[in-house]
Amino acid sequence: MIETKAGSFTPEPRLLINGELVDAVSGRQFDNINPATEEVLGQVADAGHEDMARAIAAARRAFDETEWSTNHVLRQRCLEQLQEAIEAEREDMRAELVAEAGTPIMVTYSAQLDSPMEDAFRWPAKNIDQFPWERQLPDGEAFGIHSRRLVVKEPQGVVGAIIPWNFPFEVTANKLGPILATGNTVIVKPAPDTPWNATRLGRLVAERTDIPAGVVNVVSSSDHLVGEDLTLDPRVDLISFTGSTVTGKRIMEKGAATLKRVFLELGGKSAMIVCDDADFAAVLPAAGAACMHAGQGCALQTRILLPRSRYAEGAETLQAIMENIPYGDPTDPGIVQGPQVSAKQRDRVMSYIQKGIAEGANLLVGGRRPAQFDKGFFVEPTLFTDVDNSMTIAQEEIFGPVLAVIAYDDDDDAIRIANDSSYGLSGGVFSASGDRAMAIARRIRTGSISVNGGIWYGADGPYGGYKTSGIGRQNGTEGFETYLETKLVGLAG
Ligand code: NAD
């Protein structure tokens, strides 16, 4: 058992393959590091290509040879069991996520754990009853044959689910729920930085549910190329990936040879448009959310668009907000910003900050590794003003606590700047007029958008990206469609 200030937990070091919790064939393990302290928390199985091959074979067999793909009642029962199982280990999972992801405990009470846990498996289980698995088309009369015509929705088959390290539980649960509800089998490949959340789910599947052996497999590995096997293997039908756009493109390339279906949820560089009629004191604190979990969220609004007429006032308000972001020890309940997940990510963020300075943006707050911590991958909450939208810090996803403040002339200009991005994941608009804010929101080319602080998140809400932010949707009815094939049947007579 591991004791931490955020609680205690016992991590699961084993893989789940074909219904059994096993070590890697090689016996190898790798270290799981606490990003706040740089200490080794413990170990997890380090799967190799042979373990991945076994997991793929098991998932294929479970899809082809068990009743999983056709038995709605069994699937519903298993998802309800899984929901109960995660709720029973909520507090262990909370402490574990704080330890391995460095996420502030405060964030686990919302996006990191409790919000997705609410309905992660419950909603997909319920939707099994409501989803239109079949629909009748008008009868056909072709080539002298009268036919009844039916559209039937069927699972894709074997899914490779590749998970990032920033919101491990949220992403894994939002993949597993619809993947399983629609009758697919799956190999979950967690990020090497946060393997325990996935191996815990693997143990819960094995010990607390009737999910048949092989339907869910969990394969942790320190080697990204072991995950890449999922994209190359012809026995895998679909890759469901959340992570960087660079890796998303590589997955498509590697998957092309076997014409893999892909669901990709990738990066973002979302804009928050603050209209000239907005109450700055009331709305600008929302911009501080970009530092939540050290800015390691794909949908965070990291470009703040202020009207030129009130730019100085807005910049001053934002300066005060960013100077007061509580950051540091993620086990402290008052903290919203913990460390970056790894030294590599910390260095990446620092290099973006240097680029911002070099390209002429004005560094108003932060920008350094904080001197008060001698351990941990921390970066100060950082605010750049006088940012031009063409600068690297306005175009590329930094994945750190870095805000770029950009001036605009009028609503059309704000919309143009917001849309002048290769990404299209999310965003926000604030105006004293709901109608004006909605009119702007409708013209923003992103998969989700918050209007006057509204929350769009939910297991029933289809989420995903436009442009290079992704392909397809997770959650909601559209999320079911992601994992389904469509069969057209003509029945003579
Ligand atoms: P990544 O996209 O490379 O890693 C995410 C997952 O993909 C991990 O499980 C990793 O093992 C796996 N992976 C990596 N290469 C693979 C390959 N060739 N085939 C199959 N799977 C592969 O992300 P990263 O390198 O950890 O982080 C780099 C940047 O990615 C971040 O700074 C951030 O900008 C972005 N990112 C975005 C999200 C998001 O939610 N949109 C999440 C994580 C990282």
PDB file of C-alpha atoms in Angstrom, residues 146-433:
ATOM      1  CA  HIS A 146     -39.744  -7.122 -53.796  1.00  0.00           C
ATOM      2  CA  SER A 147     -37.524  -6.658 -50.736  1.00  0.00           C
ATOM      3  CA  ARG A 148     -37.800  -5.519 -47.164  1.00  0.00           C
ATOM      4  CA  ARG A 149     -34.820  -3.356 -46.357  1.00  0.00           C
ATOM      5  CA  LEU A 150     -33.168  -3.042 -42.996  1.00  0.00           C
ATOM      6  CA  VAL A 151     -30.282  -0.942 -41.661  1.00  0.00           C
ATOM      7  CA  VAL A 152     -28.465  -2.801 -38.883  1.00  0.00           C
ATOM      8  CA  LYS A 153     -25.813  -1.352 -36.572  1.00  0.00           C
ATOM      9  CA  GLU A 154     -23.046  -3.752 -35.589  1.00  0.00           C
ATOM     10  CA  PRO A 155     -19.821  -3.401 -33.594  1.00  0.00           C
ATOM     11  CA  GLN A 156     -16.615  -2.591 -35.459  1.00  0.00           C
ATOM     12  CA  GLY A 157     -14.783  -5.515 -33.855  1.00  0.00           C
ATOM     13  CA  VAL A 158     -11.461  -5.162 -32.039  1.00  0.00           C
ATOM     14  CA  VAL A 159     -10.570  -1.669 -30.848  1.00  0.00           C
ATOM     15  CA  GLY A 160      -7.119  -0.435 -29.839  1.00  0.00           C
ATOM     16  CA  ALA A 161      -7.642   2.311 -27.241  1.00  0.00           C
ATOM     17  CA  ILE A 162      -4.542   4.485 -26.808  1.00  0.00           C
ATOM     18  CA  ILE A 163      -4.668   6.739 -23.756  1.00  0.00           C
ATOM     19  CA  PRO A 164      -2.793   9.967 -22.876  1.00  0.00           C
ATOM     20  CA  TRP A 165      -1.402  10.852 -19.472  1.00  0.00           C
ATOM     21  CA  ASN A 166      -3.244  14.097 -18.784  1.00  0.00           C
ATOM     22  CA  PHE A 167      -6.740  12.766 -17.922  1.00  0.00           C
ATOM     23  CA  PRO A 168      -6.165   9.011 -17.734  1.00  0.00           C
ATOM     24  CA  PHE A 169      -9.422   8.004 -16.038  1.00  0.00           C
ATOM     25  CA  GLU A 170     -11.637  10.412 -17.957  1.00  0.00           C
ATOM     26  CA  VAL A 171     -10.264   9.349 -21.324  1.00  0.00           C
ATOM     27  CA  THR A 172     -10.170   5.615 -20.564  1.00  0.00           C
ATOM     28  CA  ALA A 173     -13.704   5.566 -19.145  1.00  0.00           C
ATOM     29  CA  ASN A 174     -15.082   7.638 -22.032  1.00  0.00           C
ATOM     30  CA  LYS A 175     -13.577   5.155 -24.458  1.00  0.00           C
ATOM     31  CA  LEU A 176     -14.419   1.949 -22.591  1.00  0.00           C
ATOM     32  CA  GLY A 177     -18.078   2.855 -21.944  1.00  0.00           C
ATOM     33  CA  PRO A 178     -19.190   3.232 -25.577  1.00  0.00           C
ATOM     34  CA  ILE A 179     -16.688   0.661 -26.916  1.00  0.00           C
ATOM     35  CA  LEU A 180     -18.150  -2.018 -24.643  1.00  0.00           C
ATOM     36  CA  ALA A 181     -21.771  -0.882 -24.863  1.00  0.00           C
ATOM     37  CA  THR A 182     -21.615  -1.262 -28.652  1.00  0.00           C
ATOM     38  CA  GLY A 183     -20.230  -4.813 -28.412  1.00  0.00           C
ATOM     39  CA  ASN A 184     -16.587  -4.349 -29.342  1.00  0.00           C
ATOM     40  CA  THR A 185     -13.619  -5.921 -27.634  1.00  0.00           C
ATOM     41  CA  VAL A 186     -10.641  -3.778 -26.692  1.00  0.00           C
ATOM     42  CA  ILE A 187      -6.972  -3.503 -25.884  1.00  0.00           C
ATOM     43  CA  VAL A 188      -6.303  -0.501 -23.633  1.00  0.00           C
ATOM     44  CA  LYS A 189      -2.786   0.937 -23.927  1.00  0.00           C
ATOM     45  CA  PRO A 190      -2.185   3.566 -21.219  1.00  0.00           C
ATOM     46  CA  ALA A 191       0.498   6.261 -21.446  1.00  0.00           C
ATOM     47  CA  PRO A 192       3.764   5.245 -19.761  1.00  0.00           C
ATOM     48  CA  ASP A 193       3.494   8.233 -17.379  1.00  0.00           C
ATOM     49  CA  THR A 194       0.155   7.111 -15.898  1.00  0.00           C
ATOM     50  CA  PRO A 195      -0.211   3.336 -16.175  1.00  0.00           C
ATOM     51  CA  TRP A 196      -1.845   2.496 -12.851  1.00  0.00           C
ATOM     52  CA  ASN A 197      -5.235   3.964 -13.526  1.00  0.00           C
ATOM     53  CA  ALA A 198      -5.637   1.612 -16.489  1.00  0.00           C
ATOM     54  CA  THR A 199      -4.198  -1.457 -14.763  1.00  0.00           C
ATOM     55  CA  ARG A 200      -6.599  -0.796 -11.861  1.00  0.00           C
ATOM     56  CA  LEU A 201      -9.517  -0.752 -14.308  1.00  0.00           C
ATOM     57  CA  GLY A 202      -8.152  -4.007 -15.727  1.00  0.00           C
ATOM     58  CA  ARG A 203      -8.210  -5.592 -12.284  1.00  0.00           C
ATOM     59  CA  LEU A 204     -11.771  -4.368 -11.682  1.00  0.00           C
ATOM     60  CA  VAL A 205     -12.884  -5.859 -14.999  1.00  0.00           C
ATOM     61  CA  ALA A 206     -11.303  -9.188 -14.069  1.00  0.00           C
ATOM     62  CA  GLU A 207     -12.436  -9.349 -10.473  1.00  0.00           C
ATOM     63  CA  ARG A 208     -15.694  -7.449 -10.288  1.00  0.00           C
ATOM     64  CA  THR A 209     -17.551  -8.043 -13.538  1.00  0.00           C
ATOM     65  CA  ASP A 210     -18.862 -10.838 -15.748  1.00  0.00           C
ATOM     66  CA  ILE A 211     -17.101  -9.403 -18.797  1.00  0.00           C
ATOM     67  CA  PRO A 212     -15.915 -12.511 -20.700  1.00  0.00           C
ATOM     68  CA  ALA A 213     -12.179 -13.232 -20.893  1.00  0.00           C
ATOM     69  CA  GLY A 214     -10.483 -11.324 -23.696  1.00  0.00           C
ATOM     70  CA  VAL A 215     -13.149  -8.635 -24.105  1.00  0.00           C
ATOM     71  CA  VAL A 216     -11.019  -6.114 -22.193  1.00  0.00           C
ATOM     72  CA  ASN A 217      -7.222  -6.287 -22.189  1.00  0.00           C
ATOM     73  CA  VAL A 218      -4.887  -3.756 -20.586  1.00  0.00           C
ATOM     74  CA  VAL A 219      -1.280  -3.559 -21.780  1.00  0.00           C
ATOM     75  CA  SER A 220       1.090  -1.069 -20.161  1.00  0.00           C
ATOM     76  CA  SER A 221       4.466  -0.507 -21.776  1.00  0.00           C
ATOM     77  CA  SER A 222       7.296   1.995 -21.584  1.00  0.00           C
ATOM     78  CA  ASP A 223       7.749   1.603 -25.343  1.00  0.00           C
ATOM     79  CA  HIS A 224       5.435   3.647 -27.616  1.00  0.00           C
ATOM     80  CA  LEU A 225       6.196   1.200 -30.408  1.00  0.00           C
ATOM     81  CA  VAL A 226       4.434  -1.594 -28.522  1.00  0.00           C
ATOM     82  CA  GLY A 227       1.319   0.588 -28.757  1.00  0.00           C
ATOM     83  CA  GLU A 228       2.056   1.078 -32.428  1.00  0.00           C
ATOM     84  CA  ASP A 229       1.496  -2.655 -32.986  1.00  0.00           C
ATOM     85  CA  LEU A 230      -2.209  -1.908 -32.573  1.00  0.00           C
ATOM     86  CA  THR A 231      -2.089   0.352 -35.620  1.00  0.00           C
ATOM     87  CA  LEU A 232      -0.284  -2.241 -37.762  1.00  0.00           C
ATOM     88  CA  ASP A 233      -2.054  -5.464 -36.855  1.00  0.00           C
ATOM     89  CA  PRO A 234      -4.793  -6.533 -39.296  1.00  0.00           C
ATOM     90  CA  ARG A 235      -6.731  -8.160 -36.434  1.00  0.00           C
ATOM     91  CA  VAL A 236      -7.451  -4.702 -34.991  1.00  0.00           C
ATOM     92  CA  ASP A 237     -10.365  -2.931 -36.686  1.00  0.00           C
ATOM     93  CA  LEU A 238     -10.345   0.530 -35.149  1.00  0.00           C
ATOM     94  CA  ILE A 239      -7.957   2.759 -33.237  1.00  0.00           C
ATOM     95  CA  SER A 240      -9.436   5.098 -30.664  1.00  0.00           C
ATOM     96  CA  PHE A 241      -6.695   7.559 -29.806  1.00  0.00           C
ATOM     97  CA  THR A 242      -6.467  10.627 -27.603  1.00  0.00           C
ATOM     98  CA  GLY A 243      -3.219  12.550 -27.570  1.00  0.00           C
ATOM     99  CA  SER A 244      -1.085  14.791 -29.735  1.00  0.00           C
ATOM    100  CA  THR A 245      -1.874  15.658 -33.331  1.00  0.00           C
ATOM    101  CA  VAL A 246       1.605  14.485 -34.386  1.00  0.00           C
ATOM    102  CA  THR A 247       0.966  10.993 -33.008  1.00  0.00           C
ATOM    103  CA  GLY A 248      -2.594  11.038 -34.399  1.00  0.00           C
ATOM    104  CA  LYS A 249      -1.218  11.597 -37.907  1.00  0.00           C
ATOM    105  CA  ARG A 250       1.308   8.806 -37.458  1.00  0.00           C
ATOM    106  CA  ILE A 251      -1.462   6.453 -36.331  1.00  0.00           C
ATOM    107  CA  MET A 252      -3.435   7.236 -39.502  1.00  0.00           C
ATOM    108  CA  GLU A 253      -0.353   6.642 -41.636  1.00  0.00           C
ATOM    109  CA  LYS A 254       0.499   3.359 -39.967  1.00  0.00           C
ATOM    110  CA  GLY A 255      -3.144   2.272 -40.024  1.00  0.00           C
ATOM    111  CA  ALA A 256      -3.588   3.038 -43.720  1.00  0.00           C
ATOM    112  CA  ALA A 257      -2.114  -0.292 -44.835  1.00  0.00           C
ATOM    113  CA  THR A 258      -4.967  -2.177 -43.144  1.00  0.00           C
ATOM    114  CA  LEU A 259      -7.513   0.614 -43.672  1.00  0.00           C
ATOM    115  CA  LYS A 260      -8.016   1.104 -39.953  1.00  0.00           C
ATOM    116  CA  ARG A 261     -11.011   3.011 -38.798  1.00  0.00           C
ATOM    117  CA  VAL A 262      -9.868   5.813 -36.535  1.00  0.00           C
ATOM    118  CA  PHE A 263     -11.342   7.924 -33.823  1.00  0.00           C
ATOM    119  CA  LEU A 264      -8.875  10.694 -33.006  1.00  0.00           C
ATOM    120  CA  GLU A 265      -9.220  13.259 -30.242  1.00  0.00           C
ATOM    121  CA  LEU A 266      -6.178  15.477 -30.570  1.00  0.00           C
ATOM    122  CA  GLY A 267      -4.747  18.790 -29.558  1.00  0.00           C
ATOM    123  CA  GLY A 268      -6.286  22.222 -29.258  1.00  0.00           C
ATOM    124  CA  LYS A 269      -5.467  25.913 -29.074  1.00  0.00           C
ATOM    125  CA  SER A 270      -8.833  27.189 -28.014  1.00  0.00           C
ATOM    126  CA  ALA A 271      -9.755  30.866 -27.911  1.00  0.00           C
ATOM    127  CA  MET A 272     -11.787  32.693 -25.302  1.00  0.00           C
ATOM    128  CA  ILE A 273     -13.452  35.718 -26.896  1.00  0.00           C
ATOM    129  CA  VAL A 274     -14.290  38.416 -24.383  1.00  0.00           C
ATOM    130  CA  CYS A 275     -16.677  40.959 -25.896  1.00  0.00           C
ATOM    131  CA  ASP A 276     -16.367  44.687 -25.232  1.00  0.00           C
ATOM    132  CA  ASP A 277     -19.657  44.680 -23.266  1.00  0.00           C
ATOM    133  CA  ALA A 278     -18.519  41.928 -20.865  1.00  0.00           C
ATOM    134  CA  ASP A 279     -17.992  42.511 -17.146  1.00  0.00           C
ATOM    135  CA  PHE A 280     -14.229  41.862 -17.053  1.00  0.00           C
ATOM    136  CA  ALA A 281     -14.039  41.450 -13.275  1.00  0.00           C
ATOM    137  CA  ALA A 282     -16.726  38.772 -13.424  1.00  0.00           C
ATOM    138  CA  VAL A 283     -15.629  36.838 -16.498  1.00  0.00           C
ATOM    139  CA  LEU A 284     -11.831  37.039 -16.700  1.00  0.00           C
ATOM    140  CA  PRO A 285     -11.212  34.756 -13.686  1.00  0.00           C
ATOM    141  CA  ALA A 286     -12.415  31.969 -16.027  1.00  0.00           C
ATOM    142  CA  ALA A 287      -9.190  32.523 -17.997  1.00  0.00           C
ATOM    143  CA  GLY A 288      -7.227  31.261 -14.976  1.00  0.00           C
ATOM    144  CA  ALA A 289      -8.709  27.811 -15.695  1.00  0.00           C
ATOM    145  CA  ALA A 290      -6.005  27.490 -18.345  1.00  0.00           C
ATOM    146  CA  CYS A 291      -3.628  26.726 -15.449  1.00  0.00           C
ATOM    147  CA  MET A 292      -5.810  23.906 -14.130  1.00  0.00           C
ATOM    148  CA  HIS A 293      -3.743  20.699 -13.943  1.00  0.00           C
ATOM    149  CA  ALA A 294      -0.759  22.776 -15.127  1.00  0.00           C
ATOM    150  CA  GLY A 295      -2.464  23.568 -18.435  1.00  0.00           C
ATOM    151  CA  GLN A 296      -2.399  19.917 -19.485  1.00  0.00           C
ATOM    152  CA  GLY A 297      -5.864  19.778 -20.979  1.00  0.00           C
ATOM    153  CA  CYS A 298      -6.665  19.680 -24.674  1.00  0.00           C
ATOM    154  CA  ALA A 299      -9.814  21.818 -24.393  1.00  0.00           C
ATOM    155  CA  LEU A 300      -8.360  24.576 -22.214  1.00  0.00           C
ATOM    156  CA  GLN A 301      -8.803  28.113 -23.532  1.00  0.00           C
ATOM    157  CA  THR A 302      -5.230  29.310 -23.863  1.00  0.00           C
ATOM    158  CA  ARG A 303      -5.713  32.250 -26.252  1.00  0.00           C
ATOM    159  CA  ILE A 304      -7.569  35.132 -24.619  1.00  0.00           C
ATOM    160  CA  LEU A 305      -9.013  37.565 -27.175  1.00  0.00           C
ATOM    161  CA  LEU A 306      -9.622  41.051 -25.737  1.00  0.00           C
ATOM    162  CA  PRO A 307     -11.166  44.069 -27.506  1.00  0.00           C
ATOM    163  CA  ARG A 308      -8.472  46.582 -28.409  1.00  0.00           C
ATOM    164  CA  SER A 309     -10.594  49.339 -26.807  1.00  0.00           C
ATOM    165  CA  ARG A 310     -10.294  47.664 -23.370  1.00  0.00           C
ATOM    166  CA  TYR A 311      -7.033  45.764 -23.840  1.00  0.00           C
ATOM    167  CA  ALA A 312      -4.986  47.512 -21.128  1.00  0.00           C
ATOM    168  CA  GLU A 313      -7.759  47.092 -18.555  1.00  0.00           C
ATOM    169  CA  GLY A 314      -8.162  43.400 -19.450  1.00  0.00           C
ATOM    170  CA  ALA A 315      -4.421  42.754 -19.352  1.00  0.00           C
ATOM    171  CA  GLU A 316      -4.188  44.311 -15.907  1.00  0.00           C
ATOM    172  CA  THR A 317      -7.050  42.155 -14.606  1.00  0.00           C
ATOM    173  CA  LEU A 318      -5.466  39.034 -16.097  1.00  0.00           C
ATOM    174  CA  GLN A 319      -2.116  39.920 -14.557  1.00  0.00           C
ATOM    175  CA  ALA A 320      -3.679  39.995 -11.083  1.00  0.00           C
ATOM    176  CA  ILE A 321      -5.433  36.674 -11.762  1.00  0.00           C
ATOM    177  CA  MET A 322      -2.301  34.916 -13.008  1.00  0.00           C
ATOM    178  CA  GLU A 323      -0.161  36.277 -10.170  1.00  0.00           C
ATOM    179  CA  ASN A 324      -2.558  34.652  -7.726  1.00  0.00           C
ATOM    180  CA  ILE A 325      -3.010  31.189  -9.215  1.00  0.00           C
ATOM    181  CA  PRO A 326      -2.408  28.774  -6.330  1.00  0.00           C
ATOM    182  CA  TYR A 327       0.207  26.314  -7.565  1.00  0.00           C
ATOM    183  CA  GLY A 328       2.454  23.719  -5.977  1.00  0.00           C
ATOM    184  CA  ASP A 329       1.904  20.477  -4.035  1.00  0.00           C
ATOM    185  CA  PRO A 330      -1.036  18.702  -5.743  1.00  0.00           C
ATOM    186  CA  THR A 331      -2.061  17.003  -2.482  1.00  0.00           C
ATOM    187  CA  ASP A 332      -2.839  20.445  -1.007  1.00  0.00           C
ATOM    188  CA  PRO A 333      -6.611  20.971  -1.416  1.00  0.00           C
ATOM    189  CA  GLY A 334      -6.167  24.679  -2.216  1.00  0.00           C
ATOM    190  CA  ILE A 335      -3.938  24.116  -5.257  1.00  0.00           C
ATOM    191  CA  VAL A 336      -5.269  24.289  -8.840  1.00  0.00           C
ATOM    192  CA  GLN A 337      -1.948  23.956 -10.655  1.00  0.00           C
ATOM    193  CA  GLY A 338       0.448  21.096  -9.934  1.00  0.00           C
ATOM    194  CA  PRO A 339       3.570  20.036 -11.826  1.00  0.00           C
ATOM    195  CA  GLN A 340       3.915  19.107 -15.496  1.00  0.00           C
ATOM    196  CA  VAL A 341       3.717  15.333 -15.855  1.00  0.00           C
ATOM    197  CA  SER A 342       7.402  14.803 -16.647  1.00  0.00           C
ATOM    198  CA  ALA A 343      10.734  16.545 -17.080  1.00  0.00           C
ATOM    199  CA  LYS A 344      10.245  16.194 -20.823  1.00  0.00           C
ATOM    200  CA  GLN A 345       6.935  18.062 -20.703  1.00  0.00           C
ATOM    201  CA  ARG A 346       8.373  20.714 -18.364  1.00  0.00           C
ATOM    202  CA  ASP A 347      11.255  21.310 -20.763  1.00  0.00           C
ATOM    203  CA  ARG A 348       8.862  21.463 -23.707  1.00  0.00           C
ATOM    204  CA  VAL A 349       6.773  24.136 -21.972  1.00  0.00           C
ATOM    205  CA  MET A 350       9.902  26.111 -21.049  1.00  0.00           C
ATOM    206  CA  SER A 351      11.071  26.048 -24.661  1.00  0.00           C
ATOM    207  CA  TYR A 352       7.706  27.485 -25.796  1.00  0.00           C
ATOM    208  CA  ILE A 353       8.088  30.274 -23.239  1.00  0.00           C
ATOM    209  CA  GLN A 354      11.533  31.068 -24.664  1.00  0.00           C
ATOM    210  CA  LYS A 355      10.028  31.121 -28.167  1.00  0.00           C
ATOM    211  CA  GLY A 356       7.342  33.551 -27.009  1.00  0.00           C
ATOM    212  CA  ILE A 357      10.004  35.912 -25.684  1.00  0.00           C
ATOM    213  CA  ALA A 358      12.168  35.519 -28.794  1.00  0.00           C
ATOM    214  CA  GLU A 359       9.244  36.284 -31.115  1.00  0.00           C
ATOM    215  CA  GLY A 360       8.481  39.524 -29.284  1.00  0.00           C
ATOM    216  CA  ALA A 361       5.549  38.765 -26.987  1.00  0.00           C
ATOM    217  CA  ASN A 362       5.519  40.605 -23.667  1.00  0.00           C
ATOM    218  CA  LEU A 363       6.100  38.262 -20.714  1.00  0.00           C
ATOM    219  CA  LEU A 364       3.975  39.844 -17.993  1.00  0.00           C
ATOM    220  CA  VAL A 365       3.751  37.069 -15.381  1.00  0.00           C
ATOM    221  CA  GLY A 366       5.850  33.980 -14.591  1.00  0.00           C
ATOM    222  CA  GLY A 367       7.880  32.276 -17.277  1.00  0.00           C
ATOM    223  CA  ARG A 368      10.325  30.469 -15.007  1.00  0.00           C
ATOM    224  CA  ARG A 369      10.770  27.248 -13.125  1.00  0.00           C
ATOM    225  CA  PRO A 370       9.714  28.306  -9.617  1.00  0.00           C
ATOM    226  CA  ALA A 371      12.676  28.645  -7.265  1.00  0.00           C
ATOM    227  CA  GLN A 372      10.740  27.535  -4.174  1.00  0.00           C
ATOM    228  CA  PHE A 373      10.540  23.881  -5.288  1.00  0.00           C
ATOM    229  CA  ASP A 374      13.780  21.926  -5.436  1.00  0.00           C
ATOM    230  CA  LYS A 375      11.912  18.853  -6.717  1.00  0.00           C
ATOM    231  CA  GLY A 376       9.015  18.375  -9.116  1.00  0.00           C
ATOM    232  CA  PHE A 377       8.395  19.413 -12.705  1.00  0.00           C
ATOM    233  CA  PHE A 378       6.874  22.815 -11.955  1.00  0.00           C
ATOM    234  CA  VAL A 379       6.467  25.864 -14.210  1.00  0.00           C
ATOM    235  CA  GLU A 380       5.167  29.233 -13.010  1.00  0.00           C
ATOM    236  CA  PRO A 381       1.725  30.387 -14.171  1.00  0.00           C
ATOM    237  CA  THR A 382       2.705  32.440 -17.213  1.00  0.00           C
ATOM    238  CA  LEU A 383       1.009  35.331 -18.999  1.00  0.00           C
ATOM    239  CA  PHE A 384       2.043  36.809 -22.331  1.00  0.00           C
ATOM    240  CA  THR A 385       0.468  40.009 -23.632  1.00  0.00           C
ATOM    241  CA  ASP A 386       0.972  41.771 -26.988  1.00  0.00           C
ATOM    242  CA  VAL A 387       0.724  38.416 -28.664  1.00  0.00           C
ATOM    243  CA  ASP A 388       0.148  38.286 -32.391  1.00  0.00           C
ATOM    244  CA  ASN A 389      -1.909  35.310 -33.492  1.00  0.00           C
ATOM    245  CA  SER A 390       0.798  34.282 -35.955  1.00  0.00           C
ATOM    246  CA  MET A 391       3.338  33.707 -33.135  1.00  0.00           C
ATOM    247  CA  THR A 392       4.279  30.143 -32.193  1.00  0.00           C
ATOM    248  CA  ILE A 393       2.778  30.526 -28.701  1.00  0.00           C
ATOM    249  CA  ALA A 394      -0.585  31.406 -30.320  1.00  0.00           C
ATOM    250  CA  GLN A 395      -0.493  28.639 -32.919  1.00  0.00           C
ATOM    251  CA  GLU A 396       0.967  25.587 -31.171  1.00  0.00           C
ATOM    252  CA  GLU A 397      -0.402  23.574 -28.266  1.00  0.00           C
ATOM    253  CA  ILE A 398       1.906  24.256 -25.315  1.00  0.00           C
ATOM    254  CA  PHE A 399       0.231  21.980 -22.762  1.00  0.00           C
ATOM    255  CA  GLY A 400       1.463  24.174 -19.954  1.00  0.00           C
ATOM    256  CA  PRO A 401       0.162  26.997 -17.729  1.00  0.00           C
ATOM    257  CA  VAL A 402       0.721  29.626 -20.404  1.00  0.00           C
ATOM    258  CA  LEU A 403      -1.858  32.199 -21.529  1.00  0.00           C
ATOM    259  CA  ALA A 404      -1.517  34.324 -24.681  1.00  0.00           C
ATOM    260  CA  VAL A 405      -3.517  37.570 -24.776  1.00  0.00           C
ATOM    261  CA  ILE A 406      -4.407  38.847 -28.240  1.00  0.00           C
ATOM    262  CA  ALA A 407      -6.133  42.111 -29.231  1.00  0.00           C
ATOM    263  CA  TYR A 408      -8.997  42.305 -31.746  1.00  0.00           C
ATOM    264  CA  ASP A 409     -10.886  45.185 -33.394  1.00  0.00           C
ATOM    265  CA  ASP A 410     -14.511  44.015 -33.627  1.00  0.00           C
ATOM    266  CA  ASP A 411     -16.581  40.817 -33.455  1.00  0.00           C
ATOM    267  CA  ASP A 412     -15.708  39.811 -37.033  1.00  0.00           C
ATOM    268  CA  ASP A 413     -12.014  40.268 -36.262  1.00  0.00           C
ATOM    269  CA  ALA A 414     -12.324  38.206 -33.066  1.00  0.00           C
ATOM    270  CA  ILE A 415     -13.997  35.383 -34.992  1.00  0.00           C
ATOM    271  CA  ARG A 416     -11.336  35.549 -37.704  1.00  0.00           C
ATOM    272  CA  ILE A 417      -8.531  35.287 -35.118  1.00  0.00           C
ATOM    273  CA  ALA A 418     -10.241  32.491 -33.184  1.00  0.00           C
ATOM    274  CA  ASN A 419     -10.643  30.509 -36.410  1.00  0.00           C
ATOM    275  CA  ASP A 420      -7.114  31.296 -37.619  1.00  0.00           C
ATOM    276  CA  SER A 421      -5.795  28.062 -36.120  1.00  0.00           C
ATOM    277  CA  SER A 422      -5.015  24.628 -37.441  1.00  0.00           C
ATOM    278  CA  TYR A 423      -6.925  23.331 -34.405  1.00  0.00           C
ATOM    279  CA  GLY A 424     -10.671  23.323 -33.802  1.00  0.00           C
ATOM    280  CA  LEU A 425     -11.345  21.663 -30.482  1.00  0.00           C
ATOM    281  CA  SER A 426     -13.117  24.069 -28.144  1.00  0.00           C
ATOM    282  CA  GLY A 427     -13.480  27.672 -27.056  1.00  0.00           C
ATOM    283  CA  GLY A 428     -15.532  30.222 -25.196  1.00  0.00           C
ATOM    284  CA  VAL A 429     -17.386  33.506 -25.653  1.00  0.00           C
ATOM    285  CA  PHE A 430     -18.400  36.037 -23.023  1.00  0.00           C
ATOM    286  CA  SER A 431     -20.821  38.888 -23.677  1.00  0.00           C
ATOM    287  CA  ALA A 432     -23.424  40.788 -21.668  1.00  0.00           C
ATOM    288  CA  SER A 433     -25.789  39.774 -24.464  1.00  0.00           C
TER     289      SER A 433
END
